[in-house]
Amino acid sequence: FSSLKETDLVVLDINDVLIITEDQCQHANTLPLLCSILIREAQKLKKQSLDAISIYKAQELLFTEPTYRLVEKSALLYIEQLQKAGVPVMGLTDIGLFIKEFDYMSWTHDTLRSLGIHFNPISAVMDTSRVSSSFESGIVFSRGRNKGRVMSDFLQELAFNPSSVIFIDDSPHNVLAMEIAMAERGIPCSAFRYKGAHRLYQDHIDQDVLTYQVRHLLQTKQWINDQKAKQILEKDRNGL
């Protein structure tokens, strides 16, 4: 990164690259199981005629209620160093894709700022006043669209052709999409897949804990962290 300059652009994914939940619930390796548990438990409660929040509301709470932390503390230092050197650093994220009627943009900024990450201002060479509402304070929200195409459109709106783009994402699909889109624009691109977050919980996901947490959330709108859920389950097993 030491050779980057003001005319370059660093683009970072957010979830599973910069931030991650302290609990196992929103980790990349856990999400498919979490979704199936959510649907299963919601159906059980409905059959039992027990009160429960909607799946959409549960998705929102599952995403926003757990505590988040930095995946790697060193990322904060790298971002600050780049910004001090005048290098534009921005976020590109799918956050909010499955959440309805929720201000996911404000939540994202608040969460990042609480962890010390500030993407705004980006750069003196980028006039962001002309871009669409999908961009806010240094972050583009792709909402499920091809990230390479989203970035290409963003640069087109911005009338900014960086000398090069550095892109980091945990999805190989997004990495390839960015490489293709930047090649089409004639912009040199170094795109990297970050696997650090994917190593977490890859060997063991506590399904009993997840099930208890989801059922409790559906009935109470409250999230219980991993440690407390394990303690409750242990007491139940021991008949306490």
PDB file of C-alpha atoms in Angstrom, residues 37 40-41 206-219 222-225 228-230 232-233 236:
ATOM      1  CA  ILE A  37     -33.089 -22.562  11.644  1.00  0.00           C
ATOM      2  CA  ARG A  40     -37.900 -23.898  10.858  1.00  0.00           C
ATOM      3  CA  GLU A  41     -38.420 -22.247  14.242  1.00  0.00           C
ATOM      4  CA  ASP A 206     -23.062 -24.942  17.836  1.00  0.00           C
ATOM      5  CA  GLN A 207     -26.480 -25.653  16.347  1.00  0.00           C
ATOM      6  CA  ASP A 208     -28.163 -25.973  19.749  1.00  0.00           C
ATOM      7  CA  VAL A 209     -27.020 -22.479  20.688  1.00  0.00           C
ATOM      8  CA  LEU A 210     -28.175 -21.024  17.376  1.00  0.00           C
ATOM      9  CA  THR A 211     -31.565 -22.693  17.687  1.00  0.00           C
ATOM     10  CA  TYR A 212     -32.092 -21.381  21.205  1.00  0.00           C
ATOM     11  CA  GLN A 213     -31.016 -17.870  20.219  1.00  0.00           C
ATOM     12  CA  VAL A 214     -33.315 -17.760  17.197  1.00  0.00           C
ATOM     13  CA  ARG A 215     -36.356 -19.135  19.051  1.00  0.00           C
ATOM     14  CA  HIS A 216     -35.797 -16.682  21.903  1.00  0.00           C
ATOM     15  CA  LEU A 217     -35.478 -13.802  19.434  1.00  0.00           C
ATOM     16  CA  LEU A 218     -38.680 -14.751  17.598  1.00  0.00           C
ATOM     17  CA  GLN A 219     -40.613 -14.744  20.862  1.00  0.00           C
ATOM     18  CA  GLN A 222     -34.197  -9.862  22.191  1.00  0.00           C
ATOM     19  CA  TRP A 223     -30.843 -11.327  21.235  1.00  0.00           C
ATOM     20  CA  ILE A 224     -28.943 -13.552  23.669  1.00  0.00           C
ATOM     21  CA  ASN A 225     -25.197 -13.817  23.084  1.00  0.00           C
ATOM     22  CA  LYS A 228     -25.411 -16.631  27.905  1.00  0.00           C
ATOM     23  CA  ALA A 229     -27.211 -19.071  25.597  1.00  0.00           C
ATOM     24  CA  LYS A 230     -24.679 -21.794  26.432  1.00  0.00           C
ATOM     25  CA  ILE A 232     -28.928 -21.418  29.899  1.00  0.00           C
ATOM     26  CA  LEU A 233     -28.745 -24.617  27.867  1.00  0.00           C
ATOM     27  CA  ASP A 236     -31.502 -26.937  31.363  1.00  0.00           C
TER      28      ASP A 236
END
